[in-house]
Amino acid sequence: MRINRLVAATAGLGLALTLAACGGQGAGGVDDAPGGNSADADPSDQTIGVAMPTQTSERWIADGEAVKSQLEEKGYTVDLQFANDDIPTQSQQIDQMITQGVDLLIIASIDGTALSSQLESAAAKDIPVIAYDRLINGSDHVEFYVTFDNYNVGVQQATSLLVGLGFLEEDGTEAADAPTSPQNIEVFAGSPDDNNAGFFFDGAMETLAPYLEDGRIVVPSGQTDFDTVATLRWSQEAAQTRMEDLLTSTYSGGEELDGVLSPFDGISRGVITALQGAGHGPSLEEGLPIVSGQDAEIASVSLIDQGVQFATIFKDTRKLASQAVTAATSFLEGDEPEANDTETYDNGVKIVPSYLLESDIVYKENISELLIDSGYYTQEQVDTGQ
Ligand code: GAL
């Protein structure tokens, strides 16, 4: 866009002057850098649009704030928007960012397939798009993807469940005193319009497969296919309702429920509320089933500390934000960001170069080491759950 403006402004002065202007490298000058941005543009002249899905989940607030503050530290101006998990709101916010002339977009989508027209407009204006944590599908105009190793997150979720059920030790080795009778579990997946949900589910179910095949683990409801167990918008309320229905349909005759595979802390808390409401627990010591999670949200970390939720997966949002900022800075300086995965994330149109981060399983025993010593939470936050 800048090129067009500049060429139009200088057209009347003749070709020689136009070329001289294009060769200039002063602030706001032009070159052929990806995204059409100057290799030495002043960050204070550049605005980055950051679109986050919702403020109802604490993790996205942390992500939004981390991205904003890290970009501002580098001198960029930031337009940060949250969309209340409403697809039209997010589309509108991104449209507006494009109209207002942002230089780059960082987007954590609500529905990974709903932003094609926004991405077309961004491409037409040479605005690079970085998909943040969630891949944007069906578009050629996603330049880069920063996320965690999502398949491995699913493996870790199932691993934590296997630890809780007594099949594995926390170091991943086989437990010497593994249960000899079948363990009953139920299975939850994330939002079907979020590309990550399938990765988490596949990682988890492939890890549980040997146990399901030889009957060491059983799913008494029989509900194991993704579409049946998915939770639209990762809704805590929907998860609570489905767990209540499962307890009525499958466990009202006194059958044991030993564990629940949950892909996200909000879902975990909905499941736990349903279980406690039906008289399970209230703590693990008092027979509450093992429930996994994801995101190390403070409310869930506190439940883990109190011996209620069994585990979660810690994805350090500070590191994800920092990776997004590194990628953004590369584009804005006219470079290509460094990818560490160029095979996994096919969005239906192309393989999107990605940077994947590693995650950790949080158990009661390593809350201090992973979350407090690293400064992610204070002991007081863990104690109060806020
Ligand atoms: C996913 C994300 C998870 C969790 C979930 C619900 O896209 O990867 O970490 O936050 O959304 O918000």
mmCIF file of C-alpha atoms and ligand atoms in Angstrom:
data_model
loop_
_atom_site.group_PDB
_atom_site.id
_atom_site.type_symbol
_atom_site.label_atom_id
_atom_site.label_comp_id
_atom_site.label_asym_id
_atom_site.label_seq_id
_atom_site.Cartn_x
_atom_site.Cartn_y
_atom_site.Cartn_z
ATOM 1 C CA MET A 1 0.000 0.000 0.000
ATOM 2 C CA ARG A 2 2.805 2.331 0.827
ATOM 3 C CA ILE A 3 4.384 1.663 -2.555
ATOM 4 C CA ASN A 4 1.154 2.632 -4.321
ATOM 5 C CA ARG A 5 0.785 5.826 -2.338
ATOM 6 C CA LEU A 6 4.349 6.839 -2.927
ATOM 7 C CA VAL A 7 4.297 6.084 -6.636
ATOM 8 C CA ALA A 8 1.058 8.014 -7.039
ATOM 9 C CA ALA A 9 2.479 10.980 -5.164
ATOM 10 C CA THR A 10 5.619 11.152 -7.233
ATOM 11 C CA ALA A 11 4.180 10.155 -10.623
ATOM 12 C CA GLY A 12 3.966 13.746 -11.781
ATOM 13 C CA LEU A 13 7.664 14.351 -11.092
ATOM 14 C CA GLY A 14 8.872 11.898 -13.685
ATOM 15 C CA LEU A 15 10.299 8.414 -13.649
ATOM 16 C CA ALA A 16 13.802 9.373 -12.502
ATOM 17 C CA LEU A 17 12.523 11.001 -9.357
ATOM 18 C CA THR A 18 10.155 8.102 -8.698
ATOM 19 C CA LEU A 19 13.020 5.625 -8.879
ATOM 20 C CA ALA A 20 15.172 7.778 -6.640
ATOM 21 C CA ALA A 21 12.352 7.892 -4.078
ATOM 22 C CA CYS A 22 11.916 4.126 -4.230
ATOM 23 C CA GLY A 23 15.640 3.615 -3.703
ATOM 24 C CA GLY A 24 15.661 5.808 -0.609
ATOM 25 C CA GLN A 25 15.871 4.035 2.717
ATOM 26 C CA GLY A 26 14.650 6.708 5.112
ATOM 27 C CA ALA A 27 11.930 5.943 7.649
ATOM 28 C CA GLY A 28 8.846 4.822 5.790
ATOM 29 C CA GLY A 29 10.855 4.244 2.596
ATOM 30 C CA VAL A 30 9.990 1.340 0.341
ATOM 31 C CA ASP A 31 11.661 -1.832 -0.790
ATOM 32 C CA ASP A 32 10.631 -5.296 -1.857
ATOM 33 C CA ALA A 33 10.561 -6.796 1.622
ATOM 34 C CA PRO A 34 7.817 -9.368 2.375
ATOM 35 C CA GLY A 35 4.780 -7.516 3.530
ATOM 36 C CA GLY A 36 5.830 -4.456 1.594
ATOM 37 C CA ASN A 37 7.401 -2.928 4.655
ATOM 38 C CA SER A 38 10.601 -1.064 4.840
ATOM 39 C CA ALA A 39 13.587 -2.984 6.081
ATOM 40 C CA ASP A 40 14.448 -0.106 8.375
ATOM 41 C CA ALA A 41 11.015 1.292 9.188
ATOM 42 C CA ASP A 42 10.733 2.912 12.560
ATOM 43 C CA PRO A 43 8.633 0.686 14.897
ATOM 44 C CA SER A 44 6.884 3.759 16.248
ATOM 45 C CA ASP A 45 5.406 4.285 12.768
ATOM 46 C CA GLN A 46 4.005 0.770 12.707
ATOM 47 C CA THR A 47 0.814 -0.621 14.145
ATOM 48 C CA ILE A 48 0.141 -4.279 14.756
ATOM 49 C CA GLY A 49 -3.373 -5.645 14.995
ATOM 50 C CA VAL A 50 -3.744 -8.411 17.576
ATOM 51 C CA ALA A 51 -7.040 -10.354 17.438
ATOM 52 C CA MET A 52 -7.713 -12.682 20.377
ATOM 53 C CA PRO A 53 -10.782 -14.949 20.647
ATOM 54 C CA THR A 54 -12.221 -14.258 24.083
ATOM 55 C CA GLN A 55 -11.740 -12.842 27.533
ATOM 56 C CA THR A 56 -13.872 -15.511 29.170
ATOM 57 C CA SER A 57 -10.846 -17.756 29.441
ATOM 58 C CA GLU A 58 -7.952 -16.425 31.459
ATOM 59 C CA ARG A 59 -5.311 -17.813 29.138
ATOM 60 C CA TRP A 60 -6.305 -15.574 26.204
ATOM 61 C CA ILE A 61 -6.180 -12.493 28.412
ATOM 62 C CA ALA A 62 -2.635 -13.482 29.391
ATOM 63 C CA ASP A 63 -1.741 -14.095 25.739
ATOM 64 C CA GLY A 64 -3.181 -10.763 24.620
ATOM 65 C CA GLU A 65 -1.415 -8.829 27.350
ATOM 66 C CA ALA A 66 1.893 -10.604 26.782
ATOM 67 C CA VAL A 67 1.845 -9.965 23.027
ATOM 68 C CA LYS A 68 0.840 -6.331 23.497
ATOM 69 C CA SER A 69 3.426 -5.512 26.134
ATOM 70 C CA GLN A 70 6.250 -7.267 24.307
ATOM 71 C CA LEU A 71 5.438 -5.429 21.058
ATOM 72 C CA GLU A 72 5.157 -2.120 22.868
ATOM 73 C CA GLU A 73 8.549 -2.708 24.468
ATOM 74 C CA LYS A 74 9.941 -2.809 20.944
ATOM 75 C CA GLY A 75 8.253 0.478 20.147
ATOM 76 C CA TYR A 76 5.313 -0.742 18.043
ATOM 77 C CA THR A 77 1.790 0.556 18.460
ATOM 78 C CA VAL A 78 -0.708 -2.225 19.203
ATOM 79 C CA ASP A 79 -4.428 -2.543 18.524
ATOM 80 C CA LEU A 80 -5.522 -5.482 20.753
ATOM 81 C CA GLN A 81 -9.089 -6.775 20.430
ATOM 82 C CA PHE A 82 -11.004 -9.644 22.067
ATOM 83 C CA ALA A 83 -14.101 -11.031 20.341
ATOM 84 C CA ASN A 84 -16.229 -12.725 23.044
ATOM 85 C CA ASP A 85 -15.964 -16.003 21.133
ATOM 86 C CA ASP A 86 -18.285 -14.500 18.504
ATOM 87 C CA ILE A 87 -17.210 -15.109 14.912
ATOM 88 C CA PRO A 88 -18.845 -12.000 13.316
ATOM 89 C CA THR A 89 -17.290 -9.813 16.021
ATOM 90 C CA GLN A 90 -13.833 -11.160 15.270
ATOM 91 C CA SER A 91 -14.307 -10.762 11.499
ATOM 92 C CA GLN A 92 -15.425 -7.186 12.014
ATOM 93 C CA GLN A 93 -12.505 -6.376 14.306
ATOM 94 C CA ILE A 94 -10.035 -7.669 11.746
ATOM 95 C CA ASP A 95 -11.804 -5.807 8.895
ATOM 96 C CA GLN A 96 -11.468 -2.645 10.908
ATOM 97 C CA MET A 97 -7.786 -3.213 11.654
ATOM 98 C CA ILE A 98 -7.167 -3.637 7.924
ATOM 99 C CA THR A 99 -9.155 -0.508 7.061
ATOM 100 C CA GLN A 100 -7.223 1.453 9.638
ATOM 101 C CA GLY A 101 -3.996 0.393 7.934
ATOM 102 C CA VAL A 102 -2.243 -1.944 10.373
ATOM 103 C CA ASP A 103 1.150 -3.148 9.178
ATOM 104 C CA LEU A 104 0.788 -6.736 10.402
ATOM 105 C CA LEU A 105 -1.861 -8.981 11.934
ATOM 106 C CA ILE A 106 -1.499 -11.548 14.721
ATOM 107 C CA ILE A 107 -4.671 -13.632 14.918
ATOM 108 C CA ALA A 108 -5.870 -16.333 17.317
ATOM 109 C CA SER A 109 -9.005 -17.320 15.442
ATOM 110 C CA ILE A 110 -12.309 -18.465 16.897
ATOM 111 C CA ASP A 111 -13.278 -20.518 13.857
ATOM 112 C CA GLY A 112 -10.201 -21.426 11.842
ATOM 113 C CA THR A 113 -12.123 -21.445 8.570
ATOM 114 C CA ALA A 114 -14.131 -18.242 8.929
ATOM 115 C CA LEU A 115 -11.536 -15.603 8.080
ATOM 116 C CA SER A 116 -10.840 -16.188 4.373
ATOM 117 C CA SER A 117 -12.256 -12.869 3.210
ATOM 118 C CA GLN A 118 -10.337 -10.925 5.882
ATOM 119 C CA LEU A 119 -7.155 -12.672 4.845
ATOM 120 C CA GLU A 120 -7.846 -11.817 1.175
ATOM 121 C CA SER A 121 -8.122 -8.131 2.092
ATOM 122 C CA ALA A 122 -4.957 -8.330 4.173
ATOM 123 C CA ALA A 123 -3.090 -9.914 1.259
ATOM 124 C CA ALA A 124 -4.366 -7.241 -1.128
ATOM 125 C CA LYS A 125 -2.801 -4.635 1.155
ATOM 126 C CA ASP A 126 0.380 -6.623 1.680
ATOM 127 C CA ILE A 127 -0.274 -7.089 5.399
ATOM 128 C CA PRO A 128 1.435 -10.233 6.695
ATOM 129 C CA VAL A 129 -0.714 -12.515 8.855
ATOM 130 C CA ILE A 130 0.646 -14.612 11.724
ATOM 131 C CA ALA A 131 -1.692 -17.312 13.057
ATOM 132 C CA TYR A 132 -1.361 -17.357 16.830
ATOM 133 C CA ASP A 133 -1.737 -20.738 18.554
ATOM 134 C CA ARG A 134 -4.659 -21.739 16.281
ATOM 135 C CA LEU A 135 -4.079 -22.366 12.590
ATOM 136 C CA ILE A 136 -6.236 -20.427 10.103
ATOM 137 C CA ASN A 137 -7.493 -22.860 7.494
ATOM 138 C CA GLY A 138 -8.485 -22.587 3.839
ATOM 139 C CA SER A 139 -6.364 -19.551 2.974
ATOM 140 C CA ASP A 140 -3.121 -18.981 1.139
ATOM 141 C CA HIS A 141 -2.548 -15.771 3.051
ATOM 142 C CA VAL A 142 -1.302 -17.082 6.361
ATOM 143 C CA GLU A 143 2.390 -16.288 6.340
ATOM 144 C CA PHE A 144 3.439 -17.960 9.590
ATOM 145 C CA TYR A 145 2.115 -19.987 12.519
ATOM 146 C CA VAL A 146 3.347 -19.887 16.118
ATOM 147 C CA THR A 147 2.022 -22.558 18.438
ATOM 148 C CA PHE A 148 2.923 -25.488 20.659
ATOM 149 C CA ASP A 149 3.446 -29.053 19.525
ATOM 150 C CA ASN A 150 -0.276 -29.703 19.627
ATOM 151 C CA TYR A 151 -0.140 -33.434 18.959
ATOM 152 C CA ASN A 152 2.291 -33.784 21.851
ATOM 153 C CA VAL A 153 -0.038 -31.779 24.101
ATOM 154 C CA GLY A 154 -2.623 -34.520 23.475
ATOM 155 C CA VAL A 155 -0.028 -37.186 24.263
ATOM 156 C CA GLN A 156 0.735 -35.377 27.522
ATOM 157 C CA GLN A 157 -2.960 -35.138 28.423
ATOM 158 C CA ALA A 158 -3.419 -38.879 27.988
ATOM 159 C CA THR A 159 -0.141 -39.540 29.802
ATOM 160 C CA SER A 160 -1.334 -37.561 32.811
ATOM 161 C CA LEU A 161 -4.563 -39.571 32.820
ATOM 162 C CA LEU A 162 -2.569 -42.828 32.686
ATOM 163 C CA VAL A 163 -0.457 -41.599 35.607
ATOM 164 C CA GLY A 164 -3.568 -40.744 37.597
ATOM 165 C CA LEU A 165 -5.143 -44.117 36.859
ATOM 166 C CA GLY A 166 -1.965 -45.812 38.073
ATOM 167 C CA PHE A 167 -0.681 -47.270 34.792
ATOM 168 C CA LEU A 168 2.344 -44.983 34.491
ATOM 169 C CA GLU A 169 4.745 -43.197 36.800
ATOM 170 C CA GLU A 170 5.119 -39.446 36.424
ATOM 171 C CA ASP A 171 8.396 -40.026 34.566
ATOM 172 C CA GLY A 172 6.404 -41.939 31.919
ATOM 173 C CA THR A 173 7.655 -45.425 32.860
ATOM 174 C CA GLU A 174 5.259 -48.326 33.487
ATOM 175 C CA ALA A 175 4.008 -48.451 37.074
ATOM 176 C CA ALA A 176 4.968 -51.595 38.959
ATOM 177 C CA ASP A 177 1.580 -51.765 40.675
ATOM 178 C CA ALA A 178 -0.667 -50.965 37.683
ATOM 179 C CA PRO A 179 -4.379 -51.694 38.167
ATOM 180 C CA THR A 180 -5.400 -55.246 37.377
ATOM 181 C CA SER A 181 -9.081 -54.505 36.770
ATOM 182 C CA PRO A 182 -10.392 -52.383 33.836
ATOM 183 C CA GLN A 183 -10.494 -48.638 34.454
ATOM 184 C CA ASN A 184 -13.563 -46.751 33.232
ATOM 185 C CA ILE A 185 -13.066 -43.392 31.566
ATOM 186 C CA GLU A 186 -15.065 -40.869 29.538
ATOM 187 C CA VAL A 187 -13.608 -38.700 26.823
ATOM 188 C CA PHE A 188 -14.036 -35.004 25.963
ATOM 189 C CA ALA A 189 -12.599 -33.106 22.984
ATOM 190 C CA GLY A 190 -12.334 -29.402 22.195
ATOM 191 C CA SER A 191 -14.137 -27.182 19.719
ATOM 192 C CA PRO A 192 -14.638 -28.791 16.310
ATOM 193 C CA ASP A 193 -13.928 -25.500 14.493
ATOM 194 C CA ASP A 194 -10.544 -25.137 16.214
ATOM 195 C CA ASN A 195 -7.812 -26.901 14.267
ATOM 196 C CA ASN A 196 -5.966 -27.685 17.508
ATOM 197 C CA ALA A 197 -8.809 -29.787 18.898
ATOM 198 C CA GLY A 198 -8.167 -32.611 16.410
ATOM 199 C CA PHE A 199 -4.437 -32.610 17.175
ATOM 200 C CA PHE A 200 -5.042 -32.845 20.938
ATOM 201 C CA PHE A 201 -7.627 -35.579 20.420
ATOM 202 C CA ASP A 202 -5.439 -37.627 18.067
ATOM 203 C CA GLY A 203 -2.405 -37.356 20.345
ATOM 204 C CA ALA A 204 -4.454 -38.420 23.346
ATOM 205 C CA MET A 205 -6.437 -41.224 21.710
ATOM 206 C CA GLU A 206 -3.376 -42.723 20.029
ATOM 207 C CA THR A 207 -1.673 -42.782 23.432
ATOM 208 C CA LEU A 208 -4.689 -44.474 25.020
ATOM 209 C CA ALA A 209 -5.198 -46.876 22.083
ATOM 210 C CA PRO A 210 -3.146 -49.828 23.424
ATOM 211 C CA TYR A 211 -5.053 -49.660 26.725
ATOM 212 C CA LEU A 212 -8.433 -49.424 24.980
ATOM 213 C CA GLU A 213 -7.524 -52.279 22.643
ATOM 214 C CA ASP A 214 -6.589 -54.762 25.351
ATOM 215 C CA GLY A 215 -9.345 -53.670 27.727
ATOM 216 C CA ARG A 216 -7.203 -52.192 30.486
ATOM 217 C CA ILE A 217 -9.254 -49.049 29.880
ATOM 218 C CA VAL A 218 -12.933 -48.996 28.890
ATOM 219 C CA VAL A 219 -15.244 -46.157 27.818
ATOM 220 C CA PRO A 220 -18.594 -47.395 29.176
ATOM 221 C CA SER A 221 -20.711 -44.850 27.256
ATOM 222 C CA GLY A 222 -19.134 -46.020 24.014
ATOM 223 C CA GLN A 223 -18.689 -42.355 23.025
ATOM 224 C CA THR A 224 -15.227 -42.105 21.498
ATOM 225 C CA ASP A 225 -15.550 -40.474 18.094
ATOM 226 C CA PHE A 226 -14.458 -36.864 17.792
ATOM 227 C CA ASP A 227 -17.781 -35.410 16.614
ATOM 228 C CA THR A 228 -19.662 -36.996 19.507
ATOM 229 C CA VAL A 229 -17.249 -35.911 22.217
ATOM 230 C CA ALA A 230 -16.363 -32.432 20.847
ATOM 231 C CA THR A 231 -17.260 -29.337 22.910
ATOM 232 C CA LEU A 232 -18.268 -26.319 20.812
ATOM 233 C CA ARG A 233 -16.292 -23.165 21.764
ATOM 234 C CA TRP A 234 -14.585 -25.173 24.503
ATOM 235 C CA SER A 235 -17.579 -24.304 26.684
ATOM 236 C CA GLN A 236 -17.377 -25.138 30.383
ATOM 237 C CA GLU A 237 -21.181 -25.150 30.643
ATOM 238 C CA ALA A 238 -21.594 -27.502 27.665
ATOM 239 C CA ALA A 239 -19.017 -29.843 29.191
ATOM 240 C CA GLN A 240 -20.791 -29.815 32.546
ATOM 241 C CA THR A 241 -24.093 -30.645 30.851
ATOM 242 C CA ARG A 242 -22.586 -33.486 28.818
ATOM 243 C CA MET A 243 -20.925 -34.930 31.947
ATOM 244 C CA GLU A 244 -24.227 -34.719 33.844
ATOM 245 C CA ASP A 245 -25.966 -36.519 30.951
ATOM 246 C CA LEU A 246 -23.282 -39.209 30.901
ATOM 247 C CA LEU A 247 -23.613 -39.756 34.644
ATOM 248 C CA THR A 248 -27.347 -40.234 34.222
ATOM 249 C CA SER A 249 -27.236 -42.373 31.093
ATOM 250 C CA THR A 250 -24.288 -44.599 31.963
ATOM 251 C CA TYR A 251 -23.412 -44.453 35.642
ATOM 252 C CA SER A 252 -26.719 -44.257 37.499
ATOM 253 C CA GLY A 253 -26.580 -47.971 38.288
ATOM 254 C CA GLY A 254 -23.525 -47.491 40.509
ATOM 255 C CA GLU A 255 -20.842 -48.154 37.851
ATOM 256 C CA GLU A 256 -17.400 -46.795 38.731
ATOM 257 C CA LEU A 257 -16.015 -43.860 36.773
ATOM 258 C CA ASP A 258 -12.248 -43.676 37.217
ATOM 259 C CA GLY A 259 -11.138 -40.905 34.915
ATOM 260 C CA VAL A 260 -12.058 -38.257 32.354
ATOM 261 C CA LEU A 261 -9.883 -37.138 29.463
ATOM 262 C CA SER A 262 -10.355 -33.373 29.279
ATOM 263 C CA PRO A 263 -8.527 -31.209 26.726
ATOM 264 C CA PHE A 264 -8.845 -27.812 28.456
ATOM 265 C CA ASP A 265 -9.073 -26.528 32.028
ATOM 266 C CA GLY A 266 -12.439 -24.819 31.460
ATOM 267 C CA ILE A 267 -13.875 -28.165 30.325
ATOM 268 C CA SER A 268 -12.166 -29.870 33.266
ATOM 269 C CA ARG A 269 -13.856 -27.547 35.728
ATOM 270 C CA GLY A 270 -17.257 -28.148 34.087
ATOM 271 C CA VAL A 271 -16.676 -31.899 34.345
ATOM 272 C CA ILE A 272 -15.552 -31.637 37.979
ATOM 273 C CA THR A 273 -18.618 -29.561 38.895
ATOM 274 C CA ALA A 274 -20.882 -32.215 37.361
ATOM 275 C CA LEU A 275 -19.036 -35.015 39.160
ATOM 276 C CA GLN A 276 -19.107 -33.295 42.530
ATOM 277 C CA GLY A 277 -22.778 -32.411 41.999
ATOM 278 C CA ALA A 278 -23.512 -36.112 41.565
ATOM 279 C CA GLY A 279 -21.743 -36.958 44.808
ATOM 280 C CA HIS A 280 -18.257 -37.899 43.556
ATOM 281 C CA GLY A 281 -15.321 -36.773 45.669
ATOM 282 C CA PRO A 282 -15.239 -33.895 46.383
ATOM 283 C CA SER A 283 -11.456 -34.521 46.284
ATOM 284 C CA LEU A 284 -9.257 -37.132 44.613
ATOM 285 C CA GLU A 285 -8.564 -38.627 48.024
ATOM 286 C CA GLU A 286 -12.289 -39.051 48.522
ATOM 287 C CA GLY A 287 -12.760 -40.800 45.193
ATOM 288 C CA LEU A 288 -13.170 -37.999 42.652
ATOM 289 C CA PRO A 289 -12.230 -39.406 39.207
ATOM 290 C CA ILE A 290 -8.911 -38.370 37.635
ATOM 291 C CA VAL A 291 -9.450 -35.361 35.342
ATOM 292 C CA SER A 292 -6.791 -34.019 32.946
ATOM 293 C CA GLY A 293 -6.655 -30.477 31.526
ATOM 294 C CA GLN A 294 -4.730 -27.873 29.574
ATOM 295 C CA ASP A 295 -3.489 -24.290 29.904
ATOM 296 C CA ALA A 296 -2.575 -24.216 33.600
ATOM 297 C CA GLU A 297 -5.318 -21.673 34.247
ATOM 298 C CA ILE A 298 -4.990 -20.372 37.787
ATOM 299 C CA ALA A 299 -8.394 -21.727 38.880
ATOM 300 C CA SER A 300 -7.321 -25.211 37.778
ATOM 301 C CA VAL A 301 -3.807 -24.962 39.188
ATOM 302 C CA SER A 302 -5.392 -24.127 42.500
ATOM 303 C CA LEU A 303 -7.693 -27.166 42.183
ATOM 304 C CA ILE A 304 -4.656 -29.332 41.440
ATOM 305 C CA ASP A 305 -2.932 -27.923 44.498
ATOM 306 C CA GLN A 306 -6.015 -28.766 46.575
ATOM 307 C CA GLY A 307 -6.081 -32.352 45.236
ATOM 308 C CA VAL A 308 -9.230 -31.936 43.120
ATOM 309 C CA GLN A 309 -8.184 -31.714 39.440
ATOM 310 C CA PHE A 310 -5.395 -34.211 38.770
ATOM 311 C CA ALA A 311 -3.222 -32.472 36.155
ATOM 312 C CA THR A 312 -3.003 -29.848 33.442
ATOM 313 C CA ILE A 313 -0.649 -28.959 30.609
ATOM 314 C CA PHE A 314 1.430 -25.805 30.971
ATOM 315 C CA LYS A 315 1.876 -23.857 27.766
ATOM 316 C CA ASP A 316 3.910 -20.796 28.696
ATOM 317 C CA THR A 317 2.009 -17.934 27.053
ATOM 318 C CA ARG A 318 4.996 -15.646 27.622
ATOM 319 C CA LYS A 319 7.081 -17.843 25.333
ATOM 320 C CA LEU A 320 4.334 -18.057 22.706
ATOM 321 C CA ALA A 321 3.927 -14.289 22.771
ATOM 322 C CA SER A 322 7.661 -13.813 22.479
ATOM 323 C CA GLN A 323 7.784 -16.143 19.474
ATOM 324 C CA ALA A 324 4.943 -14.226 17.815
ATOM 325 C CA VAL A 325 6.781 -10.956 18.448
ATOM 326 C CA THR A 326 9.998 -12.390 16.977
ATOM 327 C CA ALA A 327 8.126 -13.497 13.854
ATOM 328 C CA ALA A 328 6.331 -10.144 13.573
ATOM 329 C CA THR A 329 9.589 -8.233 13.925
ATOM 330 C CA SER A 330 11.182 -10.362 11.197
ATOM 331 C CA PHE A 331 8.387 -9.567 8.759
ATOM 332 C CA LEU A 332 8.406 -5.888 9.612
ATOM 333 C CA GLU A 333 12.152 -5.724 9.138
ATOM 334 C CA GLY A 334 11.849 -7.371 5.748
ATOM 335 C CA ASP A 335 13.037 -10.858 6.735
ATOM 336 C CA GLU A 336 11.409 -14.276 6.914
ATOM 337 C CA PRO A 337 10.877 -15.640 10.435
ATOM 338 C CA GLU A 338 12.630 -18.843 11.326
ATOM 339 C CA ALA A 339 10.407 -21.948 11.282
ATOM 340 C CA ASN A 340 11.185 -25.191 13.110
ATOM 341 C CA ASP A 341 8.391 -27.160 11.411
ATOM 342 C CA THR A 342 7.556 -26.979 7.729
ATOM 343 C CA GLU A 343 5.602 -30.240 7.417
ATOM 344 C CA THR A 344 2.856 -30.588 9.980
ATOM 345 C CA TYR A 345 0.437 -27.733 9.545
ATOM 346 C CA ASP A 346 -1.396 -28.077 6.246
ATOM 347 C CA ASN A 347 -4.264 -25.592 6.221
ATOM 348 C CA GLY A 348 -5.944 -27.143 3.202
ATOM 349 C CA VAL A 349 -4.312 -24.720 0.793
ATOM 350 C CA LYS A 350 -0.670 -24.834 1.811
ATOM 351 C CA ILE A 351 1.683 -26.004 4.504
ATOM 352 C CA VAL A 352 2.136 -23.060 6.818
ATOM 353 C CA PRO A 353 5.699 -22.619 8.121
ATOM 354 C CA SER A 354 5.462 -22.962 11.877
ATOM 355 C CA TYR A 355 7.355 -22.456 15.080
ATOM 356 C CA LEU A 356 6.358 -25.065 17.684
ATOM 357 C CA LEU A 357 7.053 -24.737 21.397
ATOM 358 C CA GLU A 358 7.178 -27.472 24.014
ATOM 359 C CA SER A 359 4.728 -27.904 26.885
ATOM 360 C CA ASP A 360 4.908 -29.563 30.320
ATOM 361 C CA ILE A 361 2.580 -31.699 32.417
ATOM 362 C CA VAL A 362 1.704 -30.041 35.739
ATOM 363 C CA TYR A 363 0.986 -32.295 38.731
ATOM 364 C CA LYS A 364 0.510 -31.210 42.316
ATOM 365 C CA GLU A 365 4.161 -32.054 42.998
ATOM 366 C CA ASN A 366 5.693 -29.793 40.350
ATOM 367 C CA ILE A 367 3.482 -26.696 40.602
ATOM 368 C CA SER A 368 6.266 -24.828 42.406
ATOM 369 C CA GLU A 369 8.987 -25.847 40.024
ATOM 370 C CA LEU A 370 7.066 -25.126 36.802
ATOM 371 C CA LEU A 371 4.777 -22.264 37.692
ATOM 372 C CA ILE A 372 6.061 -20.437 40.744
ATOM 373 C CA ASP A 373 9.831 -20.625 40.302
ATOM 374 C CA SER A 374 9.396 -19.451 36.695
ATOM 375 C CA GLY A 375 7.405 -16.434 37.888
ATOM 376 C CA TYR A 376 4.260 -17.444 35.984
ATOM 377 C CA TYR A 377 2.179 -17.354 39.185
ATOM 378 C CA THR A 378 2.792 -16.379 42.783
ATOM 379 C CA GLN A 379 2.171 -18.768 45.674
ATOM 380 C CA GLU A 380 -0.653 -16.469 46.718
ATOM 381 C CA GLN A 381 -2.354 -16.863 43.337
ATOM 382 C CA VAL A 382 -2.098 -20.630 43.628
ATOM 383 C CA ASP A 383 -3.493 -20.460 47.168
ATOM 384 C CA THR A 384 -6.427 -18.257 46.206
ATOM 385 C CA GLY A 385 -7.049 -19.489 42.662
ATOM 386 C CA GLN A 386 -7.102 -15.934 41.334
HETATM 387 C C1 GAL B 1 -6.986 -24.008 21.946
HETATM 388 C C2 GAL B 1 -5.698 -23.791 22.651
HETATM 389 C C3 GAL B 1 -5.778 -24.395 24.024
HETATM 390 C C4 GAL B 1 -6.989 -23.893 24.768
HETATM 391 C C5 GAL B 1 -8.231 -23.935 23.942
HETATM 392 C C6 GAL B 1 -9.400 -23.253 24.600
HETATM 393 O O1 GAL B 1 -6.916 -23.491 20.670
HETATM 394 O O2 GAL B 1 -4.619 -24.343 21.931
HETATM 395 O O3 GAL B 1 -4.585 -24.105 24.705
HETATM 396 O O4 GAL B 1 -6.725 -22.571 25.183
HETATM 397 O O5 GAL B 1 -8.004 -23.373 22.675
HETATM 398 O O6 GAL B 1 -9.168 -21.894 24.756
#
